[in-house]
Coordinates of C-alpha atoms in Angstrom, one line a residue:
M72 CA 77.7 -76.3 24.5
N73 CA 78.4 -75.9 28.2
K74 CA 76.2 -72.8 28.1
R75 CA 73.1 -73.7 26.5
L76 CA 73.8 -77.0 28.3
L77 CA 73.3 -75.3 31.7
T78 CA 70.5 -73.1 30.4
G79 CA 68.5 -76.0 29.3
T80 CA 68.8 -78.1 32.6
G81 CA 67.8 -74.8 34.3
I82 CA 64.7 -74.2 32.3
A83 CA 63.8 -77.7 32.7
L84 CA 64.5 -77.4 36.3
A85 CA 62.3 -74.3 36.5
A86 CA 59.7 -76.1 34.6
V87 CA 60.1 -79.1 37.2
L88 CA 60.1 -77.1 40.7
F89 CA 57.0 -75.1 39.3
G90 CA 55.0 -78.2 38.5
A91 CA 55.6 -79.2 42.1
F92 CA 54.7 -76.0 43.9
N93 CA 51.2 -76.2 42.0
M94 CA 51.2 -79.6 43.2
M95 CA 52.3 -79.4 46.9
S96 CA 49.9 -75.5 47.1
S97 CA 46.9 -77.4 45.8
A98 CA 47.3 -79.9 48.6
A99 CA 48.3 -77.9 51.4
L100 CA 46.5 -74.9 50.4
R101 CA 43.1 -76.6 49.7
S102 CA 40.6 -74.8 52.1
A103 CA 42.7 -70.9 51.8
R104 CA 39.9 -68.9 50.6
F105 CA 40.1 -65.1 49.6
D106 CA 37.3 -63.6 48.1
L107 CA 38.4 -60.4 46.4
T108 CA 34.8 -59.4 44.9
D109 CA 33.5 -55.9 45.8
H110 CA 30.5 -57.1 47.6
K111 CA 31.8 -60.4 49.4
L112 CA 29.8 -62.7 47.0
Y113 CA 31.6 -66.1 48.3
T114 CA 31.9 -65.1 52.1
L115 CA 29.3 -66.8 53.9
S116 CA 27.8 -64.8 56.7
D117 CA 27.8 -65.7 60.6
G118 CA 24.5 -67.0 60.2
T119 CA 25.4 -69.3 57.3
K120 CA 28.2 -70.5 59.2
N121 CA 26.3 -71.1 62.8
V122 CA 24.0 -73.2 60.8
L123 CA 26.5 -75.4 59.1
S124 CA 28.3 -75.9 62.3
N125 CA 25.4 -77.0 63.9
L126 CA 24.2 -79.9 61.5
T127 CA 24.0 -83.1 63.8
E128 CA 23.2 -85.7 61.3
P129 CA 25.1 -85.6 57.7
I130 CA 22.5 -83.9 54.9
T131 CA 23.5 -84.7 51.0
L132 CA 23.0 -82.0 48.5
R133 CA 22.7 -83.1 44.6
F134 CA 23.6 -80.3 42.3
Y135 CA 22.0 -81.0 38.7
L136 CA 23.4 -78.8 36.1
S137 CA 23.5 -79.5 32.3
K138 CA 26.7 -78.0 31.7
K139 CA 26.7 -78.5 27.9
L140 CA 23.6 -76.8 27.3
A141 CA 24.6 -74.0 29.8
N142 CA 27.9 -73.4 27.8
G143 CA 25.3 -72.0 24.8
L144 CA 23.4 -69.4 27.6
P145 CA 25.4 -66.7 28.5
G146 CA 23.1 -65.2 31.2
I147 CA 23.0 -68.7 32.8
K148 CA 26.8 -69.5 32.8
G149 CA 27.7 -67.3 34.8
Y150 CA 25.1 -67.7 37.6
A151 CA 25.5 -71.3 37.6
T152 CA 29.2 -71.2 38.3
R153 CA 28.5 -68.9 41.1
V154 CA 26.1 -71.9 42.6
Q155 CA 28.5 -74.4 42.5
E156 CA 31.1 -72.5 44.1
M157 CA 29.1 -71.1 46.6
L158 CA 27.5 -74.9 47.3
E159 CA 31.3 -75.9 47.4
E160 CA 31.8 -73.2 50.1
Y161 CA 29.2 -74.6 52.1
A162 CA 30.5 -78.1 51.8
Q163 CA 34.2 -76.7 52.6
V164 CA 32.8 -75.2 55.9
A165 CA 30.3 -77.6 57.2
G166 CA 32.8 -80.7 56.9
S167 CA 31.7 -84.3 56.7
Q168 CA 28.4 -83.3 57.4
L169 CA 27.4 -81.6 54.5
V170 CA 27.7 -83.8 50.9
L171 CA 27.9 -82.1 47.5
Q172 CA 27.9 -84.4 44.3
V173 CA 27.4 -82.4 41.1
M174 CA 25.0 -84.1 38.4
D175 CA 25.3 -83.4 34.6
P176 CA 21.8 -84.9 33.4
E177 CA 22.6 -86.2 29.9
P178 CA 19.2 -86.6 28.2
F179 CA 17.8 -90.0 28.2
S180 CA 20.1 -91.0 30.6
E181 CA 19.6 -92.4 34.6
E182 CA 20.4 -89.1 36.2
E183 CA 17.9 -87.4 34.3
D184 CA 15.5 -89.8 35.4
R185 CA 16.4 -89.5 38.9
A186 CA 16.5 -85.4 38.3
V187 CA 12.7 -85.6 37.5
A188 CA 12.1 -88.2 40.0
Y189 CA 13.0 -85.6 42.9
G190 CA 10.9 -83.0 41.2
L191 CA 13.3 -80.7 39.5
Q192 CA 12.0 -78.6 36.8
G193 CA 13.5 -79.2 33.1
V194 CA 13.4 -76.2 30.9
P195 CA 12.7 -77.1 27.3
L196 CA 15.3 -75.9 24.4
D197 CA 15.9 -76.8 20.9
N198 CA 12.0 -76.4 20.1
G199 CA 11.3 -79.3 23.0
S200 CA 14.2 -81.8 21.8
T201 CA 16.4 -81.5 25.0
Q202 CA 15.8 -80.4 29.0
F203 CA 17.8 -77.7 30.4
Y204 CA 18.0 -78.6 34.5
F205 CA 19.7 -76.4 36.8
G206 CA 18.4 -77.5 40.4
L207 CA 18.8 -78.7 43.5
A208 CA 17.7 -82.2 45.5
G209 CA 19.1 -82.1 49.3
T210 CA 18.3 -85.4 51.5
S211 CA 19.0 -86.0 54.9
S212 CA 19.9 -89.6 56.7
T213 CA 16.2 -89.8 57.6
D214 CA 14.5 -89.3 53.8
E215 CA 13.7 -85.9 53.8
L216 CA 13.6 -84.2 50.8
E217 CA 14.0 -80.5 50.1
V218 CA 14.1 -79.7 46.1
M219 CA 14.8 -76.0 44.5
P220 CA 13.4 -77.2 41.1
F221 CA 14.9 -74.3 38.8
F222 CA 17.7 -71.8 40.6
Q223 CA 15.6 -68.5 39.0
P224 CA 17.9 -65.6 38.3
E225 CA 15.6 -63.3 39.6
R226 CA 16.5 -64.8 43.4
E227 CA 20.0 -64.4 42.6
E228 CA 20.4 -61.5 45.3
F229 CA 18.8 -64.4 47.7
L230 CA 20.9 -67.3 46.9
E231 CA 22.7 -67.8 50.2
Y232 CA 19.7 -67.4 52.2
D233 CA 17.7 -70.1 49.7
L234 CA 20.1 -72.3 50.1
T235 CA 21.0 -71.8 54.3
K236 CA 16.6 -72.2 54.2
L237 CA 16.9 -75.5 52.6
I238 CA 19.8 -76.8 54.5
H239 CA 18.2 -75.8 58.1
T240 CA 14.9 -77.4 57.0
L241 CA 16.5 -80.4 56.6
A242 CA 18.2 -80.4 59.8
N243 CA 14.6 -79.4 61.4
P244 CA 12.1 -81.3 59.3
N245 CA 9.6 -81.5 62.2
K246 CA 6.4 -79.3 61.1
K247 CA 6.2 -76.0 62.7
I248 CA 3.3 -74.9 65.2
L249 CA 2.0 -71.6 64.8
G250 CA 0.4 -70.3 68.0
L251 CA -2.6 -68.0 67.1
I252 CA -4.2 -65.5 69.4
S253 CA -7.0 -63.5 67.8
S254 CA -10.1 -61.6 68.3
L255 CA -11.4 -61.7 64.8
P256 CA -12.8 -65.1 63.5
I257 CA -9.8 -65.7 61.4
D258 CA -9.9 -69.3 61.7
G259 CA -14.2 -69.3 61.2
G260 CA -14.4 -69.7 65.2
G261 CA -14.6 -67.7 67.9
G262 CA -14.0 -63.8 68.1
M263 CA -17.2 -62.2 67.7
S264 CA -20.2 -63.3 69.9
M265 CA -23.0 -63.2 66.8
M266 CA -20.6 -65.8 65.0
Q267 CA -20.4 -68.2 67.7
Q268 CA -24.2 -68.1 68.2
R269 CA -25.1 -68.4 64.3
G270 CA -22.4 -71.4 64.3
G271 CA -19.5 -69.8 63.3
S272 CA -18.2 -69.2 59.4
S273 CA -15.6 -70.5 57.1
P274 CA -11.8 -69.8 57.9
W275 CA -10.4 -66.6 56.2
L276 CA -8.4 -67.9 53.2
I277 CA -4.8 -66.6 54.5
V278 CA -5.3 -69.3 56.9
T279 CA -5.6 -71.8 54.6
H280 CA -2.2 -70.5 53.1
I281 CA -0.9 -71.0 56.5
E282 CA -2.1 -74.4 57.2
Q283 CA 0.1 -75.6 54.3
M284 CA 3.2 -74.5 56.1
F285 CA 2.2 -75.1 60.1
E286 CA 0.0 -77.0 62.1
I287 CA -2.3 -74.2 63.5
K288 CA -2.9 -74.2 67.5
K289 CA -5.4 -71.7 69.0
I290 CA -4.6 -69.8 72.2
E291 CA -7.9 -68.2 74.1
P292 CA -7.1 -65.0 75.4
T293 CA -8.2 -66.3 78.7
A294 CA -4.6 -68.3 78.6
T295 CA -1.3 -67.5 80.9
A296 CA 1.0 -68.9 78.9
I297 CA 2.4 -69.6 75.4
P298 CA 2.6 -73.6 74.9
G299 CA 6.3 -74.5 74.7
D300 CA 6.3 -76.6 71.3
V301 CA 4.8 -73.3 69.5
S302 CA 7.7 -72.3 67.4
V303 CA 6.0 -68.7 66.1
L304 CA 3.1 -66.6 67.4
M305 CA 0.8 -65.0 65.4
V306 CA -1.3 -62.1 67.3
V307 CA -4.1 -60.8 65.2
H308 CA -5.9 -58.1 66.5
P309 CA -5.4 -58.0 70.1
K310 CA -8.1 -55.9 72.1
T311 CA -8.4 -55.6 75.3
L312 CA -6.6 -58.3 76.6
G313 CA -5.2 -59.2 79.7
D314 CA -1.9 -58.4 82.1
P315 CA -1.8 -62.8 82.1
I316 CA -1.9 -63.2 78.4
L317 CA 0.6 -59.6 77.9
Y318 CA 3.0 -61.4 80.1
A319 CA 2.9 -64.7 78.6
I320 CA 3.3 -62.9 75.0
D321 CA 6.3 -60.5 77.1
Q322 CA 8.2 -64.0 78.5
F323 CA 7.9 -65.7 75.3
V324 CA 9.6 -63.1 72.9
L325 CA 12.0 -62.4 76.0
Q326 CA 12.7 -66.2 76.2
G327 CA 14.0 -66.2 72.2
G328 CA 10.4 -66.5 70.6
H329 CA 9.4 -65.0 67.4
A330 CA 6.3 -63.3 66.6
M331 CA 3.6 -61.7 64.2
I332 CA 1.4 -59.3 65.6
F333 CA -1.2 -57.7 63.8
V334 CA -2.7 -53.8 65.5
D335 CA -5.1 -51.6 63.7
P336 CA -6.5 -48.2 64.5
L337 CA -9.9 -49.0 62.9
A338 CA -10.2 -52.9 62.1
E339 CA -12.9 -52.9 58.8
S340 CA -13.6 -56.6 59.3
D341 CA -14.7 -56.3 63.5
S342 CA -18.1 -55.0 63.8
G343 CA -17.5 -53.8 67.3
G344 CA -19.3 -57.0 69.2
G345 CA -22.8 -55.4 68.0
N346 CA -25.3 -56.5 66.1
P347 CA -23.8 -57.2 62.4
M348 CA -27.7 -56.7 61.1
N349 CA -27.8 -53.0 62.7
P350 CA -24.7 -51.2 62.5
M351 CA -26.5 -48.3 63.8
G352 CA -26.7 -50.8 67.4
G353 CA -23.1 -49.8 68.1
G354 CA -20.5 -51.9 69.9
S355 CA -17.0 -52.0 71.6
P356 CA -14.1 -49.8 69.8
R357 CA -12.7 -51.8 66.5
N358 CA -9.3 -50.5 67.4
S359 CA -6.5 -52.9 68.8
D360 CA -3.1 -52.2 70.2
L361 CA -0.3 -53.4 72.3
P362 CA 1.0 -50.2 74.3
K363 CA 2.6 -51.7 77.4
L364 CA 4.8 -54.2 75.2
F365 CA 5.5 -52.1 72.6
D366 CA 6.6 -49.2 75.2
A367 CA 8.8 -51.8 75.9
W368 CA 10.3 -52.4 72.8
G369 CA 10.9 -49.2 71.8
F370 CA 7.9 -48.0 69.2
E371 CA 4.1 -47.3 69.4
M372 CA 1.2 -47.0 66.7
V373 CA 0.0 -43.4 66.6
K374 CA -3.0 -43.4 68.3
G375 CA -6.3 -42.1 66.6
K376 CA -4.8 -42.0 63.1
V377 CA -4.9 -44.1 60.0
L378 CA -2.5 -43.8 57.1
G379 CA -4.0 -42.0 54.3
D380 CA -1.6 -42.1 50.8
L381 CA -4.0 -40.7 47.8
P382 CA -1.4 -41.5 44.9
L383 CA -1.5 -45.1 46.1
A384 CA -5.3 -45.1 46.5
K385 CA -7.6 -47.9 45.6
K386 CA -10.9 -46.4 43.5
V387 CA -13.7 -47.2 44.8
Q388 CA -17.5 -46.8 43.5
I389 CA -19.7 -44.1 45.4
Q390 CA -23.0 -42.5 44.8
Q391 CA -23.6 -38.9 44.8
Q392 CA -26.4 -36.8 43.9
A393 CA -28.4 -40.2 42.6
R394 CA -25.5 -41.2 40.5
M395 CA -22.7 -43.4 40.7
Q396 CA -18.9 -42.1 40.6
V397 CA -15.9 -44.2 41.0
V398 CA -13.6 -42.0 43.0
D399 CA -10.2 -42.8 44.7
Y400 CA -10.4 -43.9 48.8
P401 CA -7.0 -42.4 50.1
V402 CA -7.3 -45.3 53.1
W403 CA -7.4 -48.4 50.8
V404 CA -3.9 -48.2 49.9
D405 CA -2.1 -50.4 47.1
F406 CA 1.3 -51.0 48.0
R407 CA 4.0 -51.4 45.3
A408 CA 7.5 -52.9 45.1
E409 CA 8.7 -49.5 45.9
H410 CA 7.6 -49.1 48.8
F411 CA 9.0 -52.3 50.5
S412 CA 12.0 -52.9 52.0
A413 CA 14.7 -54.6 49.2
D414 CA 17.1 -55.9 51.9
D415 CA 14.6 -57.7 53.7
I416 CA 13.5 -61.5 52.4
V417 CA 10.1 -61.0 53.7
T418 CA 9.2 -58.6 51.2
A419 CA 12.2 -58.4 48.4
Q420 CA 9.8 -59.7 45.8
V421 CA 6.8 -59.3 46.7
P422 CA 4.6 -57.3 43.8
T423 CA 1.5 -55.1 45.7
I424 CA 0.1 -55.7 48.8
T425 CA -3.0 -53.8 50.2
M426 CA -4.3 -52.4 53.2
A427 CA -7.2 -50.4 54.5
S428 CA -7.3 -47.9 57.4
A429 CA -4.0 -48.8 58.5
G430 CA -2.2 -47.6 61.3
I431 CA 1.2 -45.5 61.5
L432 CA 4.5 -46.9 63.7
Q433 CA 6.9 -44.8 64.8
K434 CA 9.8 -44.9 67.2
K435 CA 9.5 -43.6 71.2
G436 CA 11.5 -43.7 73.9
D437 CA 15.2 -44.5 74.0
V438 CA 15.4 -48.4 73.7
G439 CA 17.9 -49.8 72.0
T440 CA 16.0 -51.3 69.6
D441 CA 16.0 -51.1 65.6
L442 CA 12.8 -50.6 63.5
A443 CA 13.4 -51.2 60.4
P444 CA 10.7 -50.4 58.0
L445 CA 9.3 -53.3 55.6
I446 CA 6.1 -51.3 54.2
Q447 CA 6.1 -47.4 54.3
S448 CA 4.1 -45.3 52.3
D449 CA 5.5 -42.4 49.8
E450 CA 6.0 -38.6 50.9
A451 CA 2.3 -37.9 49.5
A452 CA 0.9 -39.6 52.9
M453 CA -1.0 -38.0 55.5
K454 CA -2.6 -39.0 58.7
I455 CA -6.4 -39.1 58.9
D456 CA -8.7 -39.3 62.2
S457 CA -10.0 -42.5 62.6
S458 CA -13.1 -40.8 63.6
R459 CA -13.8 -39.8 60.2
L460 CA -13.9 -43.5 59.2
S461 CA -15.8 -44.9 62.1
F462 CA -19.4 -45.1 60.5
M463 CA -20.4 -43.6 57.0
P464 CA -17.2 -42.0 56.0
D465 CA -16.9 -38.2 54.9
L466 CA -15.0 -39.4 51.6
A467 CA -15.8 -35.8 50.2
G468 CA -14.5 -34.0 53.2
I469 CA -11.6 -36.1 53.3
L470 CA -10.6 -35.5 49.7
S471 CA -11.3 -31.4 49.9
S472 CA -8.8 -31.4 53.4
Y473 CA -6.5 -33.9 52.1
K474 CA -3.0 -32.1 52.3
P475 CA 0.5 -34.5 51.9
E476 CA 2.4 -34.3 55.0
G477 CA 6.3 -34.6 53.0
E478 CA 7.4 -37.7 54.9
K479 CA 7.1 -41.6 54.4
M480 CA 5.0 -43.3 56.9
M481 CA 5.5 -46.9 58.1
V482 CA 2.9 -49.4 58.1
A483 CA 4.8 -52.7 58.8
A484 CA 8.2 -53.1 60.3
R485 CA 10.6 -55.3 61.7
V486 CA 11.7 -55.1 65.4
T487 CA 14.9 -56.1 66.7
G488 CA 17.6 -55.6 69.3
K489 CA 17.8 -56.7 73.4
V490 CA 14.8 -55.4 75.3
K491 CA 13.6 -55.5 79.0
T492 CA 10.9 -56.9 80.1
A493 CA 7.5 -55.0 80.3
F494 CA 6.7 -56.5 83.5
P495 CA 9.4 -55.4 85.9
N496 CA 7.5 -56.7 89.1
G497 CA 7.2 -60.2 88.0
K498 CA 4.3 -62.1 86.6
P499 CA 0.7 -60.3 87.3
K500 CA -2.0 -62.3 89.4
V501 CA -4.9 -64.2 87.9
P502 CA -8.0 -62.4 88.6
E503 CA -10.9 -64.9 90.2
K504 CA -14.4 -64.4 89.0
E505 CA -17.0 -66.8 90.9
G506 CA -19.9 -68.0 88.4
D507 CA -17.8 -66.3 85.6
A508 CA -17.0 -69.5 82.9
N509 CA -14.5 -67.5 81.3
A510 CA -12.6 -67.3 84.8
S511 CA -10.3 -70.1 84.8
P512 CA -7.7 -69.9 82.4
S513 CA -6.5 -72.5 79.8
I514 CA -3.0 -73.8 80.7
D515 CA -1.1 -75.9 78.4
S516 CA 1.0 -79.0 80.6
D517 CA 4.6 -78.0 78.7
D518 CA 3.7 -73.9 79.1
Q519 CA 6.1 -71.2 80.4
S520 CA 4.6 -71.5 83.7
T521 CA 7.4 -73.4 85.7
K522 CA 9.9 -71.1 84.0
P523 CA 11.8 -68.2 86.1
H524 CA 10.9 -65.1 85.3
V525 CA 13.3 -63.3 82.0
A526 CA 13.8 -59.6 83.5
E527 CA 16.1 -59.0 79.9
S528 CA 16.2 -60.5 76.7
K529 CA 19.9 -62.4 76.4
E530 CA 19.4 -62.3 72.5
P531 CA 18.2 -59.7 70.4
I532 CA 14.0 -60.2 69.9
N533 CA 13.0 -60.5 66.3
V534 CA 9.3 -59.8 65.8
I535 CA 7.7 -58.4 63.1
V536 CA 4.7 -56.0 63.7
V537 CA 1.7 -54.8 60.9
A538 CA -0.2 -51.7 61.8
D539 CA -3.6 -53.3 59.8
T540 CA -5.9 -56.6 60.3
D541 CA -8.2 -56.2 57.2
I542 CA -4.7 -57.1 55.4
L543 CA -5.9 -60.5 56.1
Q544 CA -9.5 -60.1 55.1
D545 CA -10.4 -62.1 51.7
K546 CA -11.9 -59.0 49.6
F547 CA -8.5 -57.2 50.4
W548 CA -6.3 -59.5 48.2
A549 CA -8.2 -62.5 47.1
Q550 CA -11.3 -63.5 45.0
V551 CA -13.3 -66.2 46.4
Q552 CA -15.3 -68.6 44.6
N553 CA -17.1 -71.7 45.3
F554 CA -16.0 -74.5 43.1
F555 CA -18.6 -77.7 43.6
G556 CA -18.5 -76.7 47.5
Q557 CA -14.7 -76.0 47.6
R558 CA -13.5 -72.5 48.3
I559 CA -11.0 -71.4 45.8
G560 CA -8.9 -68.0 46.1
I561 CA -7.8 -66.2 43.2
P562 CA -5.0 -63.6 44.5
T563 CA -5.2 -60.0 43.4
S564 CA -2.9 -59.0 45.8
G565 CA 0.5 -60.2 47.0
N566 CA -1.0 -60.3 50.9
G567 CA -0.7 -64.1 51.5
T568 CA 2.5 -64.0 50.4
F569 CA 3.7 -61.6 52.6
V570 CA 2.2 -63.2 55.6
T571 CA 3.5 -66.4 54.8
N572 CA 6.9 -65.1 54.0
A573 CA 7.3 -63.5 57.5
L574 CA 6.0 -66.6 59.3
D575 CA 8.4 -68.8 57.1
N576 CA 10.9 -66.5 58.2
L577 CA 10.0 -66.2 61.6
T578 CA 10.0 -69.9 62.5
G579 CA 14.0 -70.3 61.4
S580 CA 17.0 -69.5 64.1
N581 CA 18.0 -66.4 64.8
D582 CA 21.3 -67.8 62.4
L583 CA 18.8 -68.1 59.5
I584 CA 16.6 -65.1 59.8
S585 CA 20.3 -62.9 60.0
V586 CA 20.8 -63.7 56.5
R587 CA 20.0 -61.1 54.0
S588 CA 20.2 -60.5 50.8
R589 CA 22.9 -59.8 48.8
A590 CA 24.3 -57.7 45.8
G591 CA 23.8 -59.2 42.3
Y592 CA 26.6 -61.4 40.4
S593 CA 26.2 -59.5 37.6
R594 CA 28.8 -56.3 37.1
P595 CA 27.1 -54.0 34.5
F596 CA 29.8 -51.8 32.6
T597 CA 28.8 -48.4 34.5
L598 CA 31.2 -46.2 32.5
L599 CA 29.7 -47.4 29.1
R600 CA 26.3 -47.2 30.1
T601 CA 27.0 -43.4 31.2
L602 CA 28.3 -42.7 28.2
Q603 CA 25.5 -44.5 25.8
Q604 CA 23.0 -42.1 28.5
E605 CA 24.5 -38.8 27.7
A606 CA 24.8 -39.6 23.4
E607 CA 21.1 -40.9 24.0
Q608 CA 20.4 -37.9 26.1
Q609 CA 22.0 -35.8 23.0
F610 CA 20.0 -37.8 20.3
R611 CA 16.6 -37.0 22.2
Q612 CA 17.4 -33.3 22.8
K613 CA 18.2 -32.9 18.4
E614 CA 14.9 -35.2 17.9
Q615 CA 13.1 -33.0 20.3
A616 CA 14.8 -29.9 18.1
L617 CA 13.9 -31.9 14.9
Q618 CA 10.0 -32.2 16.1
E619 CA 10.0 -28.1 17.0
R620 CA 10.8 -27.2 13.3
L621 CA 8.4 -29.3 12.2
K622 CA 5.7 -27.8 14.0
G623 CA 7.4 -24.5 13.6
T624 CA 7.2 -25.3 9.3
E625 CA 3.5 -26.6 9.1
K626 CA 2.6 -23.5 11.0
K627 CA 3.8 -21.2 8.9
L628 CA 2.8 -23.2 5.8
Q629 CA -0.8 -22.9 7.3
E630 CA -0.1 -19.0 7.4
L631 CA 1.0 -18.9 3.8
Q632 CA -2.0 -20.9 2.6
S633 CA -4.5 -19.2 4.7
Q634 CA -3.3 -16.1 2.6
K635 CA -3.6 -17.4 -0.8
P636 CA -6.5 -16.2 -2.9
E637 CA -9.4 -18.3 -3.9
G638 CA -9.1 -20.7 -6.5
S639 CA -5.0 -21.2 -6.3
S640 CA -5.2 -24.1 -3.1
M641 CA -3.3 -26.3 -5.6
I642 CA -0.5 -24.3 -6.5
M643 CA 2.3 -23.6 -4.5
S644 CA 3.6 -19.5 -4.1
A645 CA 6.9 -18.6 -4.0
E646 CA 7.4 -18.2 -0.3
Q647 CA 5.7 -21.7 0.1
Q648 CA 8.3 -23.2 -2.2
K649 CA 11.3 -21.6 -0.4
A650 CA 9.9 -22.5 2.8
M651 CA 9.7 -26.2 2.0
G652 CA 13.2 -25.8 0.8
T653 CA 14.3 -24.7 3.9
F654 CA 12.9 -27.0 5.6
R655 CA 14.6 -29.9 3.5
Q656 CA 17.7 -28.5 3.8
D657 CA 17.0 -28.4 7.4
L658 CA 16.0 -31.7 8.2
V659 CA 18.6 -33.5 6.4
Q660 CA 20.9 -31.2 8.3
V661 CA 19.5 -32.7 11.6
R662 CA 19.7 -35.7 10.5
K663 CA 23.2 -35.7 9.9
E664 CA 23.4 -34.5 12.9
L665 CA 21.8 -37.2 14.4
R666 CA 24.0 -39.8 12.7
S667 CA 26.7 -37.9 13.8
V668 CA 25.7 -38.5 17.5
Q669 CA 25.1 -42.2 16.7
H670 CA 28.2 -42.8 15.4
E671 CA 30.3 -40.8 18.1
L672 CA 28.2 -43.0 20.9
G673 CA 29.2 -46.2 19.1
K674 CA 33.2 -44.6 18.3
N675 CA 33.5 -43.9 22.3
I676 CA 31.9 -47.5 23.6
E677 CA 34.4 -49.0 21.2
S678 CA 37.2 -46.7 22.8
V679 CA 36.4 -48.2 26.0
E680 CA 36.2 -51.3 25.1
S681 CA 39.6 -51.4 23.5
W682 CA 41.2 -50.1 26.8
V683 CA 39.2 -52.4 28.9
K684 CA 40.4 -55.3 26.7
F685 CA 44.0 -54.0 26.5
I686 CA 44.6 -53.5 30.1
N687 CA 43.0 -56.8 31.2
I688 CA 45.2 -58.8 28.5
G689 CA 48.1 -56.6 27.1
L690 CA 49.1 -54.4 30.2
I691 CA 50.3 -56.8 32.6
P692 CA 52.2 -58.7 29.9
I693 CA 53.8 -55.7 28.7
F694 CA 54.5 -54.9 32.3
I695 CA 56.3 -58.4 33.2
G696 CA 58.5 -57.7 30.0
I697 CA 59.5 -54.5 30.9
V698 CA 60.3 -55.4 34.4
G699 CA 62.6 -58.5 32.8
V700 CA 64.3 -56.2 30.2
W701 CA 65.3 -53.7 33.3
M702 CA 66.3 -56.9 35.1
S703 CA 68.3 -57.9 32.3
S704 CA 69.8 -54.7 31.4
S705 CA 71.0 -54.0 35.1
R706 CA 73.1 -57.4 35.3
S707 CA 74.6 -56.5 32.0
R708 CA 75.7 -53.5 33.5
K709 CA 76.7 -54.8 36.4
K710 CA 78.9 -57.4 34.8
S711 CA 80.5 -54.8 32.4
A712 CA 81.3 -52.7 35.5

């Protein structure tokens, strides 16, 4: 009785101690985190931590999830769990400056009404009788609102970036200002003297897209400084820019400003300054480059060369020998997803991008910058002299002399790293010309003119360079229609998405830009997939063997049929009957082998699944039991001794 009482008391005491330990650990170790996932899915990047630690005003995140409905959606349930756990990690790092509220909007409830009011998107289930919600609404102390209507599983790799961007936008709600320097009439204004004389033209469709996100401030090429309120700088076709404006761009970038620059070895949208009604009249060159700045940043655009990529070429209609023909035009290129950087948020989910006579970017010098390709060709690309395209392109000659060079070529890249100024002697003097209307430079009151000269960047620069300006032209990415006086663009390519993604990314802080994509949450059973692929390969080989036997038998039957005497076409000879019998036997045998392969496939997969279940469920308890039996037997032996 004493032993039983002692044993019962010990068990009860152990249970009490176990419960007390759990309560104490849950309270004392609430902030402890151990991320044991392979790709550190729940470990926030340094950029995200900096954004959260710099919050000065409280932000409230309302996470809406229809939990009961999510249980019936296996593909969504796991992702929803990850999203909630990621949000909890955000709240843990931000502390009191970030409030997380998890809502379960029941049908016809006030929470559902609030979700709809915030702009969340419900997915109809059960023939539309219920709505499934899986989104996020964020508000700031000044009632600013940012919404993620629905967490798309396709953007799982960019979950951290999307969440950090939403918080960063709430913390910095003012509309960003984009500084635009352009020698093309992209905004419907200057850039071409003939356009100005004719009263200008409509803005390009890309400007309409940009204006939805930014306030555009035009900066004249004669300016000597970049206004201080510019968040991001966009330079388009910088032809013959003087040192004053180049110095302004140089200092803007070195002082932490971000820029997107479009250069071109042959801008097809540039008439060369001549009369557009008389292309034979000539004009200035149609290329643009920034060699002084690019050299300081450690790269260059290959001079006098455009990219040709025949496998990616667009088809064009030309007239040859009084006939209209459709041929491939290798300098008009349709880039697809496999030619984009999958790790950069700017290009990761852009479907296609169309470019025309694009240039080629490559590293130059020993500058310690990183030139990360955003868009690049395949290995069948070729460098083509831009002079062959300047006037009346020699398409037949280009196609006949086309020869792949066997290397990928960059047409767009992100430049990062610390750099030195391209003007080591300081600010250049502004030239003065009497009687010239363009002599007086345009200077803003809050510009860089009062700032000291920066010889080297303190932080890594972040610049996106695109070796093509025609990417912005309407005809290469959208069909523009006139609907009762209103211009409507129907995108045919992802050029607009790429440009706005890049500008939106560059307007963020360096911390936000540093947040890159992550690996997906789902972890497929690679061994099972390998077994299945091997079995399917065997199945296809057997199937191919069957097809070969069929062809051989049919050929033999045709030969026998041709040897039959006339008038006996309906009677099968003994040889034909024997061949048919042999074929039927072969057919049955091959079908048995096919079924055997499929059966072995199922057995192998079931065997692996059983072992995985055994290891996950049974191995650890068995191991603990063996250790317990060994310890018990050891004690018994010691007592006996």
